[in-house]
Short mmCIF file of C-alpha atoms in Angstrom, two decimals:
data_model
loop_
_atom_site.label_atom_id
_atom_site.label_comp_id
_atom_site.label_asym_id
_atom_site.label_seq_id
_atom_site.Cartn_x
_atom_site.Cartn_y
_atom_site.Cartn_z
CA MET A 194 82.09 117.33 91.04
CA CYS A 195 85.46 116.35 89.78
CA ASP A 196 88.78 116.81 91.42
CA VAL A 197 89.75 119.71 89.52
CA ALA A 198 86.56 121.56 89.82
CA VAL A 199 86.58 121.19 93.64
CA VAL A 200 90.20 122.18 93.73
CA LYS A 201 89.38 125.68 92.25
CA LYS A 202 86.13 125.96 94.13
CA ILE A 203 88.08 125.59 97.41
CA ALA A 204 90.95 127.79 96.42
CA ASN A 205 88.09 130.42 95.54
CA CYS A 206 86.79 129.97 99.10
CA LEU A 207 90.36 130.48 100.67
CA GLY A 208 90.98 133.46 98.44
CA VAL A 209 94.03 132.09 96.82
CA ALA A 210 95.01 131.81 93.03
CA PRO A 211 94.55 128.35 92.32
CA GLY A 212 97.23 128.41 89.53
CA LYS A 213 96.95 125.84 86.62
CA VAL A 214 94.77 122.80 87.80
CA GLN A 215 94.81 119.69 85.56
CA LEU A 216 94.97 115.89 85.51
CA ASN A 217 98.19 114.54 84.87
CA ASP A 218 99.08 111.29 83.14
CA GLU A 219 98.23 109.22 86.23
CA GLN A 220 94.73 111.06 86.25
CA VAL A 221 95.81 112.55 89.56
CA VAL A 222 94.91 116.24 89.97
CA THR A 223 98.14 118.63 89.68
CA ARG A 224 98.44 122.09 90.67
CA THR A 225 101.25 124.34 88.83
CA ILE A 226 102.15 127.64 90.19
CA GLY A 227 104.43 129.89 88.42
CA GLN A 228 106.92 128.49 85.99
CA ASN A 229 107.52 124.96 87.28
CA LYS A 230 106.36 124.51 90.77
CA THR A 231 104.12 121.78 90.97
CA VAL A 232 101.89 120.08 93.66
CA GLN A 233 100.23 116.62 93.18
CA GLY A 234 97.50 114.97 94.83
CA PHE A 235 94.05 116.35 96.15
CA ALA A 236 94.95 116.41 99.90
CA THR A 237 98.38 117.71 99.35
CA ILE A 238 97.20 120.44 97.02
CA LEU A 239 94.39 121.69 99.36
CA GLU A 240 97.25 121.75 102.23
CA SER A 241 99.29 124.00 99.99
CA LEU A 242 96.46 126.19 99.47
CA ALA A 243 95.66 126.59 103.02
CA ARG A 244 99.52 127.60 103.59
CA GLU A 245 99.09 130.40 101.42
CA SER A 246 95.67 131.65 102.62
CA LYS A 247 94.87 134.14 105.23
CA SER A 248 91.23 133.14 105.40
CA GLU A 249 89.53 131.87 108.49
CA ALA A 250 89.05 128.30 107.10
CA ALA A 251 92.71 127.98 106.36
CA GLN A 252 93.86 129.42 109.65
CA ASN A 253 91.83 127.18 111.57
CA SER A 254 92.66 124.14 109.60
CA THR A 255 96.63 124.50 110.37
CA SER A 256 96.19 125.64 114.19
CA THR A 257 97.48 122.64 115.79
CA LYS A 258 99.09 119.34 114.92
CA GLU A 259 96.08 117.46 116.19
CA VAL A 260 93.66 119.67 114.01
CA LYS A 261 96.00 119.18 110.94
CA ALA A 262 95.79 115.52 111.33
CA GLN A 263 92.10 115.38 111.88
CA VAL A 264 91.44 117.82 108.86
CA TYR A 265 93.65 115.49 106.70
CA GLN A 266 91.60 112.38 107.52
CA TRP A 267 88.63 113.90 106.26
CA LEU A 268 90.31 115.13 103.02
CA GLU A 269 91.13 111.47 102.44
CA PHE A 270 87.69 110.40 103.36
CA ALA A 271 86.33 112.81 100.71
CA VAL A 272 88.27 111.37 98.22
CA LEU A 273 88.37 107.51 99.00
CA TYR A 274 84.65 107.14 100.27
CA VAL A 275 82.51 110.43 99.78
CA ALA A 276 83.15 111.08 96.15
CA PRO A 277 83.11 107.54 94.69
CA GLY A 278 80.59 106.10 97.20
CA SER A 279 78.14 108.89 96.73
CA LYS A 280 77.65 107.07 93.07
CA ASP A 281 76.52 103.84 94.54
CA LYS A 282 73.11 103.38 96.10
CA TYR A 283 74.05 101.27 99.19
CA VAL A 284 77.38 103.31 99.99
CA SER A 285 75.61 106.50 99.46
CA LYS A 286 72.83 105.42 102.03
CA GLN A 287 75.40 104.52 104.56
CA LEU A 288 77.58 107.58 104.10
CA LEU A 289 74.39 109.77 104.72
CA ALA A 290 73.70 107.84 107.65
CA ASP A 291 77.11 108.26 109.24
CA PHE A 292 77.36 111.70 108.65
CA ASN A 293 74.09 112.51 109.82
CA LYS A 294 74.95 110.53 113.20
CA LEU A 295 78.20 112.58 113.42
CA PHE A 296 76.55 115.87 113.01
CA ILE A 297 74.34 114.96 116.12
CA SER A 298 76.63 116.32 118.30
CA LYS A 299 78.92 118.73 116.27
CA SER A 300 78.61 121.75 113.89
CA TYR A 301 81.64 121.11 112.06
CA LEU A 302 83.69 118.05 111.23
CA VAL A 303 86.76 119.11 113.22
CA GLY A 304 86.66 121.21 116.24
CA ASN A 305 84.07 123.97 116.56
CA PHE A 306 84.88 125.98 113.57
CA ILE A 307 85.01 125.77 109.82
CA THR A 308 88.05 124.02 108.27
CA LEU A 309 89.15 122.32 104.94
CA ALA A 310 87.48 119.28 106.03
CA ASP A 311 84.18 120.79 105.85
CA LEU A 312 84.74 122.26 102.42
CA ALA A 313 86.21 119.03 101.04
CA VAL A 314 83.35 117.05 102.32
CA TYR A 315 80.54 119.52 101.31
CA TYR A 316 81.92 119.53 97.59
CA ALA A 317 82.11 115.78 97.60
CA ILE A 318 78.69 115.45 98.93
CA TYR A 319 77.10 118.09 96.90
CA ASP A 320 75.67 116.19 94.29
CA LEU A 321 74.49 113.55 96.51
CA MET A 322 72.59 116.21 98.65
CA LYS A 323 71.21 117.80 95.54
CA SER A 324 69.53 114.27 94.57
CA LEU A 325 67.87 114.02 97.82
CA SER A 326 64.03 114.45 98.04
CA PRO A 327 62.65 116.84 100.70
CA VAL A 328 61.56 113.79 102.88
CA ASP A 329 65.13 112.39 102.74
CA LYS A 330 66.71 115.79 103.78
CA GLU A 331 64.40 115.49 106.69
CA ASN A 332 65.33 112.16 107.52
CA TYR A 333 69.16 113.26 107.54
CA LEU A 334 68.39 116.45 109.51
CA ASN A 335 71.61 116.80 111.27
CA LEU A 336 73.67 116.40 107.91
CA SER A 337 71.05 118.90 106.33
CA ARG A 338 71.57 121.39 108.95
CA TRP A 339 75.40 121.28 108.63
CA PHE A 340 75.01 121.54 104.82
CA ASP A 341 72.63 124.36 104.74
CA HIS A 342 74.91 126.18 107.36
CA LEU A 343 77.81 125.93 104.95
CA GLN A 344 75.95 126.88 101.90
CA GLN A 345 74.83 130.15 103.29
CA ARG A 346 78.34 131.39 103.12
CA PRO A 347 79.03 133.34 99.97
CA GLU A 348 82.27 131.80 99.65
CA VAL A 349 81.07 128.43 99.69
CA HIS A 350 78.17 128.83 97.24
CA GLN A 351 80.06 130.98 94.90
CA GLY A 352 76.87 132.34 93.20
CA GLU A 353 75.44 128.74 92.76
CA PRO A 354 71.59 128.64 93.58
CA LEU A 355 71.12 127.14 97.00
CA LEU A 356 69.69 123.79 97.61
CA ASN A 357 66.19 123.89 99.41
CA PHE A 358 66.14 122.84 102.75
CA THR A 359 62.76 124.51 103.94
CA THR A 360 60.24 122.05 105.43
CA ILE A 361 57.15 123.63 103.88
CA TYR A 362 57.88 122.45 100.45
CA LEU A 363 54.24 121.33 99.90
CA HIS A 364 53.17 124.79 99.60
CA GLY A 365 55.37 125.50 96.62
CA TRP A 366 54.85 122.00 94.91
CA ALA A 367 51.27 121.83 95.20
CA THR A 368 49.57 125.28 95.78
CA GLY A 369 46.48 124.58 94.47
CA THR A 370 45.68 121.70 96.81
CA HIS A 371 46.83 123.60 99.72
CA ILE A 372 43.88 124.99 101.65
CA MET B 835 98.15 104.03 121.76
CA ILE B 836 95.68 101.39 120.53
CA ILE B 837 95.53 100.43 117.01
CA TYR B 838 91.69 99.15 116.22
CA THR B 839 91.99 96.87 113.16
CA ASN B 840 90.04 93.85 111.77
CA GLU B 841 91.56 90.48 110.92
CA GLY B 842 93.95 90.28 108.20
CA ASN B 843 93.87 93.89 107.38
CA PRO B 844 97.31 94.94 105.67
CA LEU B 845 96.82 98.63 106.65
CA GLY B 846 97.08 97.49 110.31
CA LEU B 847 100.73 96.41 109.62
CA LYS B 848 101.35 100.02 108.28
CA LEU B 849 100.26 101.61 111.48
CA LEU B 850 102.33 99.22 113.54
CA MET B 851 105.33 99.99 111.30
CA LEU B 852 104.82 103.56 111.79
CA ALA B 853 104.54 103.19 115.51
CA LYS B 854 107.80 101.42 115.71
CA PHE B 855 109.56 103.71 113.91
CA ALA B 856 108.10 106.62 115.78
CA LYS B 857 109.25 104.73 118.89
CA GLN B 858 105.71 104.73 120.43
CA SER B 859 104.29 101.71 122.48
CA VAL B 860 101.24 100.62 120.83
CA GLN B 861 98.64 97.77 121.53
CA LEU B 862 97.13 95.93 118.41
CA GLN B 863 93.54 95.22 119.01
CA VAL B 864 91.32 93.06 116.56
CA VAL B 865 87.91 94.14 116.44
CA ASN B 866 84.69 93.66 114.24
CA LEU B 867 82.81 96.55 113.04
CA ASN B 868 79.54 94.84 113.49
CA ASP B 869 80.10 94.77 117.16
CA ALA B 870 77.77 97.33 118.89
CA LYS B 871 80.74 98.58 120.97
CA HIS B 872 82.76 99.47 117.67
CA LYS B 873 79.78 100.99 116.04
CA ASP B 874 81.40 104.55 116.16
CA LEU B 875 84.51 103.43 114.29
CA LEU B 876 84.22 104.49 110.51
CA VAL B 877 87.36 102.87 109.04
CA LEU B 878 89.73 100.38 109.99
CA PRO B 879 92.60 100.55 111.22
CA THR B 880 91.88 103.42 113.42
CA LEU B 881 94.53 104.80 115.88
CA GLU B 882 93.62 105.89 119.24
CA LEU B 883 96.31 108.18 120.60
CA ASP B 884 96.99 108.55 124.42
CA ASN B 885 94.77 111.64 124.87
CA GLY B 886 91.74 109.70 123.29
CA GLN B 887 91.50 111.13 119.92
CA ARG B 888 91.02 108.86 117.01
CA LEU B 889 92.63 108.90 113.58
CA PHE B 890 91.22 106.57 110.94
CA SER B 891 93.88 107.66 107.82
CA SER B 892 97.12 106.17 107.97
CA VAL B 893 98.48 109.37 106.00
CA ALA B 894 96.93 111.58 108.80
CA ILE B 895 98.62 109.33 111.30
CA ALA B 896 102.27 109.39 109.53
CA LYS B 897 101.80 113.06 109.27
CA TYR B 898 101.06 113.45 112.93
CA LEU B 899 103.92 111.07 114.19
CA PHE B 900 106.54 112.49 111.89
CA ASP B 901 105.79 116.07 111.83
CA GLU B 902 107.77 117.73 109.05
CA GLU B 903 107.05 119.90 105.94
CA ASP B 904 108.03 117.72 103.15
CA GLN B 905 105.81 117.91 100.12
CA LEU B 906 107.56 115.29 98.27
CA ARG B 907 106.95 112.82 101.13
CA ASP B 908 103.41 114.07 101.30
CA GLU B 909 102.73 113.42 97.59
CA TRP B 910 103.93 109.90 97.77
CA LEU B 911 101.98 109.09 101.11
CA GLU B 912 98.81 110.40 99.27
CA TRP B 913 99.78 108.43 96.22
CA SER B 914 100.27 105.18 98.20
CA THR B 915 96.65 105.41 99.96
CA THR B 916 94.69 106.77 96.95
CA LEU B 917 96.29 105.03 93.94
CA LEU B 918 98.36 102.18 95.04
CA ALA B 919 96.10 100.73 97.72
CA PRO B 920 92.84 100.64 95.59
CA ALA B 921 94.75 99.23 92.80
CA LEU B 922 95.86 96.48 94.92
CA ALA B 923 92.47 95.83 96.29
CA HIS B 924 91.06 95.59 92.99
CA HIS B 925 93.73 93.15 91.59
CA MET B 926 93.53 90.96 94.68
CA ALA B 927 89.92 90.61 94.45
CA VAL B 928 88.24 87.35 93.91
CA GLY B 929 85.09 86.38 92.56
CA HIS B 930 82.51 88.65 91.17
CA ARG B 931 84.85 91.56 92.31
CA ALA B 932 87.62 90.37 90.23
CA ASP B 933 88.94 93.13 87.87
CA PRO B 934 90.72 92.52 84.75
CA ASN B 935 91.50 96.13 84.48
CA ALA B 936 93.61 96.17 87.60
CA LEU B 937 96.68 94.66 86.38
CA PRO B 938 97.70 97.17 83.84
CA VAL B 939 97.07 99.93 86.37
CA LEU B 940 99.29 98.25 89.00
CA ASN B 941 101.86 97.44 86.33
CA ALA B 942 102.12 101.35 85.78
CA LEU B 943 102.30 102.17 89.40
CA VAL B 944 104.90 99.52 90.09
CA LYS B 945 107.19 100.81 87.12
CA LYS B 946 106.64 104.29 88.62
CA LEU B 947 108.13 102.92 91.99
CA ASP B 948 111.04 101.25 90.20
CA ASP B 949 111.86 104.54 88.01
CA ARG B 950 111.90 106.61 91.02
CA LEU B 951 114.22 104.13 92.92
CA LYS B 952 116.38 103.92 90.26
CA SER B 953 117.33 107.68 90.64
CA SER B 954 116.78 107.89 94.41
CA PRO B 955 117.62 105.75 97.37
CA TYR B 956 114.09 106.26 99.07
CA LEU B 957 111.06 107.63 97.84
CA ALA B 958 111.23 111.08 99.17
CA GLY B 959 115.41 111.24 98.87
CA ASN B 960 118.13 110.23 100.66
CA LYS B 961 116.66 109.14 103.77
CA LEU B 962 113.79 106.58 104.76
CA THR B 963 110.33 108.37 105.30
CA ALA B 964 106.70 107.30 106.48
CA ALA B 965 106.24 107.19 102.56
CA ASP B 966 108.70 104.32 102.30
CA ILE B 967 106.95 102.54 105.35
CA SER B 968 103.60 103.39 103.84
CA VAL B 969 104.39 101.81 100.30
CA TRP B 970 106.49 99.02 101.72
CA SER B 971 103.83 97.82 103.94
CA LEU B 972 101.08 97.69 100.99
CA LEU B 973 103.47 95.82 98.60
CA ALA B 974 104.63 93.35 101.20
CA PRO B 975 101.28 91.38 101.67
CA ASP B 976 99.75 88.92 99.25
CA GLY B 977 103.01 88.54 97.38
CA THR B 978 102.60 91.32 95.01
CA LEU B 979 106.07 91.48 93.85
CA LYS B 980 106.37 87.70 93.38
CA GLY B 981 107.71 86.67 90.06
CA ALA B 982 107.93 90.39 88.99
CA GLN B 983 110.20 91.19 85.97
CA ASN B 984 112.63 94.21 85.62
CA VAL B 985 111.98 95.76 88.98
CA ASP B 986 115.41 95.51 90.26
CA SER B 987 115.58 98.80 92.07
CA LEU B 988 112.44 98.16 93.56
CA ARG B 989 113.51 94.81 94.87
CA ASP B 990 116.68 96.27 96.35
CA TRP B 991 114.72 98.93 98.19
CA TYR B 992 112.17 96.25 99.43
CA GLY B 993 115.07 94.27 100.72
CA LYS B 994 116.68 97.19 102.54
CA VAL B 995 113.51 98.23 104.14
CA LYS B 996 112.63 94.70 105.27
CA ALA B 997 116.00 94.25 107.00
CA LEU B 998 115.42 97.36 109.30
CA PRO B 999 115.00 96.41 112.98
CA GLU B 1000 111.58 98.23 113.21
CA VAL B 1001 110.13 96.37 110.38
CA GLN B 1002 111.17 92.89 111.63
CA ALA B 1003 109.53 93.82 115.01
CA ALA B 1004 106.32 94.53 113.45
CA LEU B 1005 106.40 91.54 111.24
CA ALA B 1006 107.13 89.40 114.29
CA GLU B 1007 103.60 90.94 115.89
CA GLN B 1008 101.95 90.94 112.63
CA PRO B 1009 103.15 88.15 110.29
CA LEU B 1010 102.44 88.67 106.33
CA LYS B 1011 101.23 85.39 105.63
CA ASP B 1012 98.03 86.33 108.03
CA LEU B 1013 97.32 89.70 105.84
CA SER B 1014 95.22 90.02 102.74
CA PHE B 1015 93.80 92.60 100.84
CA ASN B 1016 90.38 90.82 100.75
CA ALA B 1017 90.24 91.74 104.47
CA LEU B 1018 89.63 95.52 103.43
CA GLN B 1019 86.01 94.36 102.83
CA ASN B 1020 85.43 94.30 106.28
CA ALA B 1021 87.47 97.50 107.21
CA ASN B 1022 84.63 99.78 106.51
CA ARG B 1023 80.94 100.06 105.70
CA TYR B 1024 81.38 101.18 102.26
CA GLY B 1025 82.47 98.20 100.66
CA GLY B 1026 86.02 98.26 101.36
CA LEU B 1027 88.25 100.14 98.44
CA TYR B 1028 86.14 98.63 95.64
CA HIS B 1029 84.09 101.62 95.12
CA VAL B 1030 87.31 103.60 94.50
CA PRO B 1031 87.63 103.79 90.82
CA LEU B 1032 90.92 102.74 89.13
CA LYS B 1033 92.60 105.51 87.48
CA LEU B 1034 93.87 104.17 83.91
CA PRO B 1035 97.03 105.88 83.35
CA ASN B 1036 97.46 107.96 79.83
CA THR B 1037 100.69 106.37 79.25
CA ALA B 1038 99.78 102.97 77.27
CA ASP B 1039 102.98 101.30 77.67
CA THR B 1040 103.38 99.96 81.01
CA GLY B 1041 105.27 96.76 80.25
CA LYS B 1042 104.47 93.41 81.89
CA LEU B 1043 106.22 93.84 85.18
CA LEU B 1044 103.88 91.57 87.49
CA ALA B 1045 103.37 88.13 87.14
#
């Protein structure tokens, strides 16, 4: 998913009007609100959306200075490593393993609540998760649990079909051979 | 506070400079990601705060240490890590990673900096901010500006920042000659910054600023 699409998705999640979202001459995502107020850069835009939003995720993301810093680092991680790395076989394996390890002990990336960090990484890793086989999904069980938990929220899936994380996949795949 | 960094990582200098400006005492530890005891570190450099919390993004650290709402500063901070740093990493790469497309991209970025500093003493306005520290610390290693043409405003700003006592103190601990963008390969397990695609600017005329 490209930066422009993700910014729009997250604006929707937060219940904020995205304004005009496009790439500028430097190929950097830019948000224009009203006549001439612009914000540049993926993470800076998400922070501006969070300030305008009354949603749970936005309130959580800006609760303390420490939380804000941790959220920001995942926004940057999504831009620098998850989105481009997902397209590389070796990098994506490492990313999946690292996230799977992180989610052994946590349910969300920052604190014990949903923040912009989860949303940004969710959309950045979406295509990679979609490409996984059922066996892979089981290998990355903790990551799958986090992803599945997020996608159940209507403001996150936004009407897109949900990825399948059920473990009895063989039944649907080969009903005839299943006795 | 502790900065965990790997040998030669230019971003380690950035964190050291930020800490000096924030008047925080900080200890620099050179580590190796392959060591079993550092397997929990995702990206170097990572800063460990006194409360034990760890931050691996230099921008998140800058915003944490200098907690002010300034959108222009935040935009330059993000620009420096998502555009300038990857372009420098691609440009300085050697061997099979060498990328001929990096020079025009870097020229455009340097031109943007020079244009900005023609009209403003510092990147985010009239006073030095974390954005200046961030950009300066990236331009300093590997002699990026050596032999560069027509970047007088950028050079003036570069000299002005370099003369600051905080910068001198940081350089005394972390000399420029030891730093290289090639060290970023060992700064994470995702291939450094080589997987970050270069963003080719739409504007074709970027000039020939860099040697």
